[in-house]
Amino acid sequence: MGNLSLQAKIILLSMSLILFVTIIFGGIVIYNEIGDTKENVGTRALETAIGISVMPSIVEAMDDENPEATIQPLAEYMRKQVGAEFIVVGNRAGIRYSHPNPSQIGQLMVGGDNDRALVNAEFYTSEARGSLGPSLRGKAPIFDGTGNVVGLVSVGYLMEDIQQIIIGKTLELLQFVLLALAIGIIGSILLAKNIRKDTMGLEPREIAAMYRDREALLSSIVEGVIAIDNQGKITEINQSAERMLGLTQASINSDITEAIPQSKMKEALQSGRTIRNEEMLIGDKLLIINRTQITHEGQIVGVVSTFREKTDIQEVLETLSEIQQYSEGLRAQTHEYSNKLYAISGLLQLGQKEEAINLIQQETQIHKNQTKHMLDHIQDKKVQAILLGKIGKASENKVKLIIDENSSLEALPEHFDIAKLIHILGNLIDNAIEEVAHQAIREVSFFVTDLGHDLVIEVEDTGRGIQTEHMEELFKLGFSTKLGKKDRGYGLAIVKQAVEELKGAIEVDSELTRGTVFTVFLPK
C-alpha cells in the first residue's frame, strides 16, 4: 500500500473495514436466525403434536378395531393446515396409524426417538432421520382416560425445508448487508474526496515533507515569526520569537491578545492592511514588525507577523557604516599623503631641500609615533584594521587619536567575532571623537592589553564628562546626551550587548569638564 494515493487507501481501508464488520455482523445474525428458525419450527411442531394428542377423537380411536380409518383423514387434514411435512400417530409399539404416504401405515415408526414419549411420557422436540429423510420433530404422548400412555403423535418438518426457510431469510438479510456495504463505499469515497480537498490534493508523504521543511525553515530564520488563525489563536511560533518574547510552544492555541497584548495582530485581521517596518515596544524590547494577512480562496484566514530587534538592525547598519568609514578614512589618508608628496616634490623642484627633509622627518615621526608603534605592539590584524580606520576618521575631525605606548596585543582567539569587535571599538572611539570634536583639547587615548586572563580595552576622551544622574541610563536603548539629533542612543546599547555576548563587563569613570574613560574586560 506504500505507493497508493491517500484517496485509494481510505477507500480500500473503509471498504475492508465495512466488509469485515458486515461479515461478522451478518454471520452472528445468520447464526442466531438458524437457531431461532429451528426453535420456532420445533415449537410449532411440538404445539401441534400436543394439540392432536389431546383431541378426543384421536384418544377414542386408539381403542378402535381399525384406528387408522379415523386417525389418517384427521391427521392429513391437520398436516395441511399447519404446513407440516408429516403427522404420524402411532401406538405404544410404534406402529403407524397415519402417514402422508398411506403405504407406510401399519409399519413401524423409524428414527429411534420415541422412547421419551412412550416410556417417560415426555413432551419434546428432536432431530432424526425418518422415512421421508432428516427432520425436526415434535413428540407428544397420547393418554387414555386413566392416564396411561397408549400411543404418541409425531409432527415433523424436513430439515431441507427448514434450510430453505433459513436461506430465504439469509437472502433477505443479504440485501440489507449489500445496501449497507454500498452506502459505506459511497461514504468512504466522499470522505476520501473531502479529505483530499482539505489537504489540497497533497499526499501524506508530501505533507510530512512540507512539515519537516517548514520546521527547518522556521528554526533557521533569525527573525521572530508568529502566526494566528482567523479567531486570533496562535498557530505557530518559531525559536527566535520564543527567545525574543519569552514564549514557549505551550502558547500555541492561546489567544494572541493574552500572550502578546501589544501585537495588534487581531487588528490586522480586521483591517486587511499589510504593515511594513513598524516600530513597537514589546516588554523591554524595541522591535521592527511586519504583519501580513494569510489568504485562502480570497478569504483572510490568519495573519503572520515577522519581527526583529531594532538593535540587531542597528548593528548591521553600524557595521556597514564602520566599513564605509574605514574606506573613507583610508581614502582621506591616501589623499592627505598624496598632497604631502606633491608638497615634497614641489619643494625639491624649487631647490628647498632643507624644507623637504624637515617635512619628511616630521611625517616619519608621526608615522613612528602612531602607525608604526601600533603595528609593532598590536599584532591582531582585526584590531589593526579598526584602529587604522579610526586614525583616519580622527584626522578628518582634527582630533588626535593617541595609541598608548604601553599597549600590547597578540592575535586574538577565534571566538572574538570581528563584528562584535567593530561594535565595541568602533562605537567607543566614535563616541569619544564626536565628544571632543568641539572641545578646546581634542584628544582621544586608546589602550589595549591582553596580559592576564582578560582582554582589556580602554578609551579615554577629554570631553565634557557625564552627569551622575545619567550614569544609570547610559546603556539603555534610545538614551543619548546629544540633543537635537534623531536616531541616537543605539551605540552604547550595542556595545553593552556585544560585551555581554562575549561574557565580558564594561565600566565607566567620568568627571565633569575633564572627560570620560570606558573600560571593557573580555575573558580570553
mmCIF file of N, CA and C in Angstrom, residues 118-222:
data_model
loop_
_atom_site.group_PDB
_atom_site.id
_atom_site.type_symbol
_atom_site.label_atom_id
_atom_site.label_comp_id
_atom_site.label_asym_id
_atom_site.label_seq_id
_atom_site.Cartn_x
_atom_site.Cartn_y
_atom_site.Cartn_z
ATOM 1 N N LEU A 118 -43.097 -42.564 24.818
ATOM 2 C CA LEU A 118 -43.811 -43.785 25.142
ATOM 3 C C LEU A 118 -43.458 -44.312 26.527
ATOM 4 N N VAL A 119 -42.199 -44.192 26.906
ATOM 5 C CA VAL A 119 -41.756 -44.750 28.186
ATOM 6 C C VAL A 119 -41.829 -43.719 29.301
ATOM 7 N N ASN A 120 -41.331 -42.498 29.016
ATOM 8 C CA ASN A 120 -41.238 -41.479 30.072
ATOM 9 C C ASN A 120 -42.386 -40.483 30.048
ATOM 10 N N ALA A 121 -43.272 -40.585 29.044
ATOM 11 C CA ALA A 121 -44.431 -39.698 28.928
ATOM 12 C C ALA A 121 -43.999 -38.232 28.836
ATOM 13 N N GLU A 122 -42.924 -37.932 28.053
ATOM 14 C CA GLU A 122 -42.410 -36.560 27.917
ATOM 15 C C GLU A 122 -42.938 -35.921 26.630
ATOM 16 N N PHE A 123 -42.982 -34.553 26.688
ATOM 17 C CA PHE A 123 -43.266 -33.748 25.509
ATOM 18 C C PHE A 123 -41.932 -33.108 25.093
ATOM 19 N N TYR A 124 -41.507 -33.266 23.815
ATOM 20 C CA TYR A 124 -40.168 -32.787 23.460
ATOM 21 C C TYR A 124 -40.054 -32.650 21.952
ATOM 22 N N THR A 125 -38.922 -32.062 21.541
ATOM 23 C CA THR A 125 -38.567 -31.984 20.114
ATOM 24 C C THR A 125 -37.267 -32.730 19.916
ATOM 25 N N SER A 126 -37.081 -33.249 18.684
ATOM 26 C CA SER A 126 -35.849 -33.985 18.384
ATOM 27 C C SER A 126 -35.562 -33.900 16.897
ATOM 28 N N GLU A 127 -34.295 -34.177 16.551
ATOM 29 C CA GLU A 127 -33.901 -34.268 15.149
ATOM 30 C C GLU A 127 -33.527 -35.723 14.870
ATOM 31 N N ALA A 128 -34.097 -36.284 13.787
ATOM 32 C CA ALA A 128 -33.801 -37.685 13.454
ATOM 33 C C ALA A 128 -34.125 -37.915 11.986
ATOM 34 N N ARG A 129 -33.612 -38.996 11.466
ATOM 35 C CA ARG A 129 -33.878 -39.362 10.081
ATOM 36 C C ARG A 129 -35.033 -40.362 10.048
ATOM 37 N N GLY A 130 -36.128 -39.964 9.399
ATOM 38 C CA GLY A 130 -37.282 -40.842 9.285
ATOM 39 C C GLY A 130 -37.411 -41.405 7.888
ATOM 40 N N SER A 131 -38.598 -41.860 7.570
ATOM 41 C CA SER A 131 -38.820 -42.476 6.257
ATOM 42 C C SER A 131 -38.779 -41.452 5.145
ATOM 43 N N LEU A 132 -39.021 -40.153 5.473
ATOM 44 C CA LEU A 132 -39.008 -39.082 4.473
ATOM 45 C C LEU A 132 -37.689 -38.333 4.432
ATOM 46 N N GLY A 133 -36.748 -38.667 5.334
ATOM 47 C CA GLY A 133 -35.463 -38.000 5.388
ATOM 48 C C GLY A 133 -35.260 -37.317 6.736
ATOM 49 N N PRO A 134 -34.143 -36.600 6.926
ATOM 50 C CA PRO A 134 -33.874 -35.894 8.193
ATOM 51 C C PRO A 134 -34.964 -34.862 8.454
ATOM 52 N N SER A 135 -35.402 -34.804 9.720
ATOM 53 C CA SER A 135 -36.494 -33.894 10.042
ATOM 54 C C SER A 135 -36.392 -33.429 11.495
ATOM 55 N N LEU A 136 -37.078 -32.303 11.749
ATOM 56 C CA LEU A 136 -37.203 -31.768 13.111
ATOM 57 C C LEU A 136 -38.600 -32.114 13.570
ATOM 58 N N ARG A 137 -38.703 -32.786 14.717
ATOM 59 C CA ARG A 137 -39.981 -33.383 15.128
ATOM 60 C C ARG A 137 -40.425 -32.875 16.484
ATOM 61 N N GLY A 138 -41.770 -32.786 16.630
ATOM 62 C CA GLY A 138 -42.367 -32.535 17.930
ATOM 63 C C GLY A 138 -43.090 -33.792 18.367
ATOM 64 N N LYS A 139 -42.763 -34.296 19.584
ATOM 65 C CA LYS A 139 -43.322 -35.567 20.053
ATOM 66 C C LYS A 139 -44.219 -35.327 21.278
ATOM 67 N N ALA A 140 -45.412 -35.951 21.285
ATOM 68 C CA ALA A 140 -46.332 -35.827 22.424
ATOM 69 C C ALA A 140 -47.006 -37.179 22.674
ATOM 70 N N PRO A 141 -47.000 -37.664 23.917
ATOM 71 C CA PRO A 141 -47.671 -38.933 24.214
ATOM 72 C C PRO A 141 -49.196 -38.770 24.211
ATOM 73 N N ILE A 142 -49.903 -39.915 23.936
ATOM 74 C CA ILE A 142 -51.378 -39.923 23.985
ATOM 75 C C ILE A 142 -51.769 -40.696 25.231
ATOM 76 N N PHE A 143 -52.593 -40.065 26.075
ATOM 77 C CA PHE A 143 -53.026 -40.697 27.320
ATOM 78 C C PHE A 143 -54.479 -41.137 27.185
ATOM 79 N N ASP A 144 -54.804 -42.337 27.807
ATOM 80 C CA ASP A 144 -56.211 -42.773 27.861
ATOM 81 C C ASP A 144 -56.898 -42.142 29.072
ATOM 82 N N GLY A 145 -58.113 -42.553 29.352
ATOM 83 C CA GLY A 145 -58.860 -41.935 30.436
ATOM 84 C C GLY A 145 -58.260 -42.148 31.798
ATOM 85 N N THR A 146 -57.432 -43.171 31.965
ATOM 86 C CA THR A 146 -56.824 -43.448 33.272
ATOM 87 C C THR A 146 -55.423 -42.882 33.385
ATOM 88 N N GLY A 147 -54.957 -42.201 32.346
ATOM 89 C CA GLY A 147 -53.631 -41.568 32.409
ATOM 90 C C GLY A 147 -52.513 -42.434 31.902
ATOM 91 N N ASN A 148 -52.830 -43.555 31.310
ATOM 92 C CA ASN A 148 -51.782 -44.420 30.760
ATOM 93 C C ASN A 148 -51.447 -44.009 29.340
ATOM 94 N N VAL A 149 -50.164 -44.173 28.957
ATOM 95 C CA VAL A 149 -49.718 -43.827 27.603
ATOM 96 C C VAL A 149 -50.158 -44.942 26.670
ATOM 97 N N VAL A 150 -50.962 -44.569 25.663
ATOM 98 C CA VAL A 150 -51.451 -45.569 24.731
ATOM 99 C C VAL A 150 -50.887 -45.352 23.338
ATOM 100 N N GLY A 151 -50.135 -44.294 23.111
ATOM 101 C CA GLY A 151 -49.556 -44.022 21.798
ATOM 102 C C GLY A 151 -48.824 -42.671 21.825
ATOM 103 N N LEU A 152 -48.474 -42.211 20.631
ATOM 104 C CA LEU A 152 -47.811 -40.898 20.546
ATOM 105 C C LEU A 152 -48.124 -40.245 19.222
ATOM 106 N N VAL A 153 -47.943 -38.909 19.194
ATOM 107 C CA VAL A 153 -48.108 -38.117 17.969
ATOM 108 C C VAL A 153 -46.749 -37.532 17.627
ATOM 109 N N SER A 154 -46.351 -37.657 16.373
ATOM 110 C CA SER A 154 -45.080 -37.096 15.906
ATOM 111 C C SER A 154 -45.371 -36.156 14.742
ATOM 112 N N VAL A 155 -45.103 -34.861 14.935
ATOM 113 C CA VAL A 155 -45.295 -33.852 13.884
ATOM 114 C C VAL A 155 -43.914 -33.414 13.426
ATOM 115 N N GLY A 156 -43.658 -33.501 12.101
ATOM 116 C CA GLY A 156 -42.293 -33.225 11.635
ATOM 117 C C GLY A 156 -42.218 -32.294 10.448
ATOM 118 N N TYR A 157 -41.085 -31.534 10.404
ATOM 119 C CA TYR A 157 -40.722 -30.664 9.264
ATOM 120 C C TYR A 157 -39.356 -31.105 8.777
ATOM 121 N N LEU A 158 -39.245 -31.347 7.485
ATOM 122 C CA LEU A 158 -37.969 -31.784 6.938
ATOM 123 C C LEU A 158 -36.895 -30.708 7.128
ATOM 124 N N MET A 159 -35.677 -31.147 7.448
ATOM 125 C CA MET A 159 -34.564 -30.224 7.623
ATOM 126 C C MET A 159 -34.283 -29.464 6.322
ATOM 127 N N GLU A 160 -34.573 -30.116 5.199
ATOM 128 C CA GLU A 160 -34.365 -29.459 3.913
ATOM 129 C C GLU A 160 -35.270 -28.247 3.784
ATOM 130 N N ASP A 161 -36.537 -28.377 4.247
ATOM 131 C CA ASP A 161 -37.471 -27.245 4.195
ATOM 132 C C ASP A 161 -37.045 -26.137 5.151
ATOM 133 N N ILE A 162 -36.556 -26.575 6.319
ATOM 134 C CA ILE A 162 -36.087 -25.568 7.294
ATOM 135 C C ILE A 162 -34.897 -24.799 6.729
ATOM 136 N N GLN A 163 -34.005 -25.513 6.054
ATOM 137 C CA GLN A 163 -32.849 -24.848 5.451
ATOM 138 C C GLN A 163 -33.280 -23.855 4.377
ATOM 139 N N GLN A 164 -34.324 -24.210 3.631
ATOM 140 C CA GLN A 164 -34.825 -23.273 2.627
ATOM 141 C C GLN A 164 -35.379 -22.009 3.282
ATOM 142 N N ILE A 165 -36.039 -22.188 4.424
ATOM 143 C CA ILE A 165 -36.542 -21.014 5.163
ATOM 144 C C ILE A 165 -35.370 -20.133 5.598
ATOM 145 N N ILE A 166 -34.318 -20.816 6.124
ATOM 146 C CA ILE A 166 -33.137 -20.075 6.598
ATOM 147 C C ILE A 166 -32.454 -19.362 5.436
ATOM 148 N N ILE A 167 -32.351 -20.046 4.279
ATOM 149 C CA ILE A 167 -31.713 -19.433 3.105
ATOM 150 C C ILE A 167 -32.503 -18.219 2.638
ATOM 151 N N GLY A 168 -33.842 -18.342 2.661
ATOM 152 C CA GLY A 168 -34.689 -17.217 2.256
ATOM 153 C C GLY A 168 -34.469 -16.002 3.141
ATOM 154 N N LYS A 169 -34.419 -16.258 4.471
ATOM 155 C CA LYS A 169 -34.195 -15.135 5.392
ATOM 156 C C LYS A 169 -32.787 -14.573 5.250
ATOM 157 N N THR A 170 -31.838 -15.487 4.955
ATOM 158 C CA THR A 170 -30.450 -15.035 4.756
ATOM 159 C C THR A 170 -30.347 -14.138 3.533
ATOM 160 N N LEU A 171 -31.060 -14.515 2.459
ATOM 161 C CA LEU A 171 -31.049 -13.684 1.258
ATOM 162 C C LEU A 171 -31.659 -12.319 1.523
ATOM 163 N N GLU A 172 -32.741 -12.300 2.326
ATOM 164 C CA GLU A 172 -33.335 -11.013 2.689
ATOM 165 C C GLU A 172 -32.325 -10.162 3.472
ATOM 166 N N LEU A 173 -31.646 -10.829 4.414
ATOM 167 C CA LEU A 173 -30.640 -10.112 5.209
ATOM 168 C C LEU A 173 -29.488 -9.646 4.332
ATOM 169 N N LEU A 174 -29.113 -10.484 3.339
ATOM 170 C CA LEU A 174 -28.003 -10.144 2.460
ATOM 171 C C LEU A 174 -28.292 -8.884 1.655
ATOM 172 N N GLN A 175 -29.553 -8.675 1.322
ATOM 173 C CA GLN A 175 -29.916 -7.453 0.599
ATOM 174 C C GLN A 175 -29.594 -6.214 1.431
ATOM 175 N N PHE A 176 -29.940 -6.278 2.712
ATOM 176 C CA PHE A 176 -29.634 -5.150 3.595
ATOM 177 C C PHE A 176 -28.122 -4.994 3.788
ATOM 178 N N VAL A 177 -27.425 -6.155 3.849
ATOM 179 C CA VAL A 177 -25.963 -6.111 4.009
ATOM 180 C C VAL A 177 -25.319 -5.443 2.799
ATOM 181 N N LEU A 178 -25.782 -5.843 1.598
ATOM 182 C CA LEU A 178 -25.227 -5.246 0.380
ATOM 183 C C LEU A 178 -25.563 -3.762 0.280
ATOM 184 N N LEU A 179 -26.763 -3.398 0.730
ATOM 185 C CA LEU A 179 -27.151 -1.980 0.747
ATOM 186 C C LEU A 179 -26.236 -1.192 1.688
ATOM 187 N N ALA A 180 -25.990 -1.758 2.886
ATOM 188 C CA ALA A 180 -25.098 -1.099 3.849
ATOM 189 C C ALA A 180 -23.681 -0.994 3.292
ATOM 190 N N LEU A 181 -23.239 -2.058 2.610
ATOM 191 C CA LEU A 181 -21.896 -2.048 2.023
ATOM 192 C C LEU A 181 -21.800 -0.985 0.934
ATOM 193 N N ALA A 182 -22.842 -0.871 0.108
ATOM 194 C CA ALA A 182 -22.841 0.136 -0.959
ATOM 195 C C ALA A 182 -22.819 1.546 -0.377
ATOM 196 N N ILE A 183 -23.657 1.766 0.673
ATOM 197 C CA ILE A 183 -23.667 3.080 1.327
ATOM 198 C C ILE A 183 -22.302 3.388 1.935
ATOM 199 N N GLY A 184 -21.691 2.361 2.547
ATOM 200 C CA GLY A 184 -20.366 2.546 3.143
ATOM 201 C C GLY A 184 -19.318 2.898 2.114
ATOM 202 N N ILE A 185 -19.371 2.228 0.953
ATOM 203 C CA ILE A 185 -18.399 2.509 -0.122
ATOM 204 C C ILE A 185 -18.577 3.932 -0.642
ATOM 205 N N ILE A 186 -19.843 4.316 -0.873
ATOM 206 C CA ILE A 186 -20.108 5.682 -1.348
ATOM 207 C C ILE A 186 -19.627 6.701 -0.310
ATOM 208 N N GLY A 187 -19.922 6.396 0.967
ATOM 209 C CA GLY A 187 -19.482 7.295 2.039
ATOM 210 C C GLY A 187 -17.972 7.408 2.118
ATOM 211 N N SER A 188 -17.271 6.280 1.943
ATOM 212 C CA SER A 188 -15.798 6.298 2.008
ATOM 213 C C SER A 188 -15.215 7.083 0.842
ATOM 214 N N ILE A 189 -15.843 6.975 -0.336
ATOM 215 C CA ILE A 189 -15.375 7.741 -1.499
ATOM 216 C C ILE A 189 -15.556 9.234 -1.257
ATOM 217 N N LEU A 190 -16.747 9.621 -0.735
ATOM 218 C CA LEU A 190 -16.993 11.032 -0.434
ATOM 219 C C LEU A 190 -16.046 11.536 0.643
ATOM 220 N N LEU A 191 -15.797 10.689 1.672
ATOM 221 C CA LEU A 191 -14.867 11.076 2.738
ATOM 222 C C LEU A 191 -13.460 11.275 2.180
ATOM 223 N N ALA A 192 -13.037 10.351 1.315
ATOM 224 C CA ALA A 192 -11.694 10.462 0.737
ATOM 225 C C ALA A 192 -11.565 11.736 -0.090
ATOM 226 N N LYS A 193 -12.604 12.057 -0.865
ATOM 227 C CA LYS A 193 -12.554 13.286 -1.662
ATOM 228 C C LYS A 193 -12.521 14.514 -0.779
ATOM 229 N N ASN A 194 -13.295 14.489 0.320
ATOM 230 C CA ASN A 194 -13.322 15.626 1.235
ATOM 231 C C ASN A 194 -11.973 15.815 1.907
ATOM 232 N N ILE A 195 -11.366 14.699 2.337
ATOM 233 C CA ILE A 195 -10.038 14.788 2.969
ATOM 234 C C ILE A 195 -9.015 15.279 1.961
ATOM 235 N N ARG A 196 -9.101 14.808 0.738
ATOM 236 C CA ARG A 196 -8.162 15.245 -0.306
ATOM 237 C C ARG A 196 -8.315 16.735 -0.570
ATOM 238 N N LYS A 197 -9.555 17.205 -0.513
ATOM 239 C CA LYS A 197 -9.784 18.642 -0.694
ATOM 240 C C LYS A 197 -9.178 19.432 0.457
ATOM 241 N N ASP A 198 -9.366 18.926 1.692
ATOM 242 C CA ASP A 198 -8.809 19.612 2.866
ATOM 243 C C ASP A 198 -7.291 19.634 2.843
ATOM 244 N N THR A 199 -6.676 18.590 2.256
ATOM 245 C CA THR A 199 -5.208 18.541 2.195
ATOM 246 C C THR A 199 -4.687 19.130 0.887
ATOM 247 N N MET A 200 -5.592 19.808 0.143
ATOM 248 C CA MET A 200 -5.208 20.482 -1.105
ATOM 249 C C MET A 200 -4.580 19.514 -2.107
ATOM 250 N N GLY A 201 -5.059 18.288 -2.108
ATOM 251 C CA GLY A 201 -4.575 17.306 -3.072
ATOM 252 C C GLY A 201 -3.221 16.725 -2.751
ATOM 253 N N LEU A 202 -2.688 17.042 -1.578
ATOM 254 C CA LEU A 202 -1.356 16.543 -1.213
ATOM 255 C C LEU A 202 -1.457 15.181 -0.550
ATOM 256 N N GLU A 203 -0.472 14.345 -0.813
ATOM 257 C CA GLU A 203 -0.388 13.038 -0.183
ATOM 258 C C GLU A 203 0.269 13.172 1.199
ATOM 259 N N PRO A 204 0.031 12.221 2.117
ATOM 260 C CA PRO A 204 0.622 12.307 3.460
ATOM 261 C C PRO A 204 2.135 12.470 3.441
ATOM 262 N N ARG A 205 2.825 11.737 2.552
ATOM 263 C CA ARG A 205 4.293 11.873 2.499
ATOM 264 C C ARG A 205 4.705 13.278 2.069
ATOM 265 N N GLU A 206 3.889 13.896 1.178
ATOM 266 C CA GLU A 206 4.185 15.264 0.758
ATOM 267 C C GLU A 206 3.926 16.243 1.886
ATOM 268 N N ILE A 207 2.842 15.994 2.650
ATOM 269 C CA ILE A 207 2.545 16.861 3.799
ATOM 270 C C ILE A 207 3.640 16.733 4.847
ATOM 271 N N ALA A 208 4.091 15.501 5.101
ATOM 272 C CA ALA A 208 5.157 15.286 6.082
ATOM 273 C C ALA A 208 6.447 15.981 5.651
ATOM 274 N N ALA A 209 6.761 15.892 4.352
ATOM 275 C CA ALA A 209 7.974 16.559 3.847
ATOM 276 C C ALA A 209 7.852 18.068 3.979
ATOM 277 N N MET A 210 6.673 18.608 3.675
ATOM 278 C CA MET A 210 6.452 20.047 3.817
ATOM 279 C C MET A 210 6.548 20.475 5.277
ATOM 280 N N TYR A 211 6.028 19.629 6.182
ATOM 281 C CA TYR A 211 6.096 19.960 7.612
ATOM 282 C C TYR A 211 7.555 19.997 8.081
ATOM 283 N N ARG A 212 8.345 18.990 7.660
ATOM 284 C CA ARG A 212 9.758 18.986 8.045
ATOM 285 C C ARG A 212 10.484 20.205 7.489
ATOM 286 N N ASP A 213 10.186 20.518 6.218
ATOM 287 C CA ASP A 213 10.839 21.678 5.603
ATOM 288 C C ASP A 213 10.428 22.963 6.305
ATOM 289 N N ARG A 214 9.140 23.053 6.678
ATOM 290 C CA ARG A 214 8.672 24.262 7.353
ATOM 291 C C ARG A 214 9.336 24.430 8.709
ATOM 292 N N GLU A 215 9.437 23.311 9.471
ATOM 293 C CA GLU A 215 10.083 23.397 10.780
ATOM 294 C C GLU A 215 11.540 23.800 10.647
ATOM 295 N N ALA A 216 12.225 23.218 9.647
ATOM 296 C CA ALA A 216 13.635 23.575 9.441
ATOM 297 C C ALA A 216 13.766 25.039 9.027
ATOM 298 N N LEU A 217 12.850 25.493 8.165
ATOM 299 C CA LEU A 217 12.884 26.880 7.702
ATOM 300 C C LEU A 217 12.630 27.851 8.837
ATOM 301 N N LEU A 218 11.599 27.584 9.646
ATOM 302 C CA LEU A 218 11.261 28.481 10.745
ATOM 303 C C LEU A 218 12.377 28.547 11.779
ATOM 304 N N SER A 219 12.994 27.391 12.065
ATOM 305 C CA SER A 219 14.056 27.381 13.075
ATOM 306 C C SER A 219 15.318 28.078 12.575
ATOM 307 N N SER A 220 15.480 28.167 11.260
ATOM 308 C CA SER A 220 16.682 28.800 10.717
ATOM 309 C C SER A 220 16.516 30.304 10.512
ATOM 310 N N ILE A 221 15.280 30.796 10.590
ATOM 311 C CA ILE A 221 15.037 32.229 10.383
ATOM 312 C C ILE A 221 15.472 33.006 11.615
ATOM 313 N N VAL A 222 16.281 34.040 11.405
ATOM 314 C CA VAL A 222 16.745 34.857 12.520
ATOM 315 C C VAL A 222 15.601 35.702 13.079
#
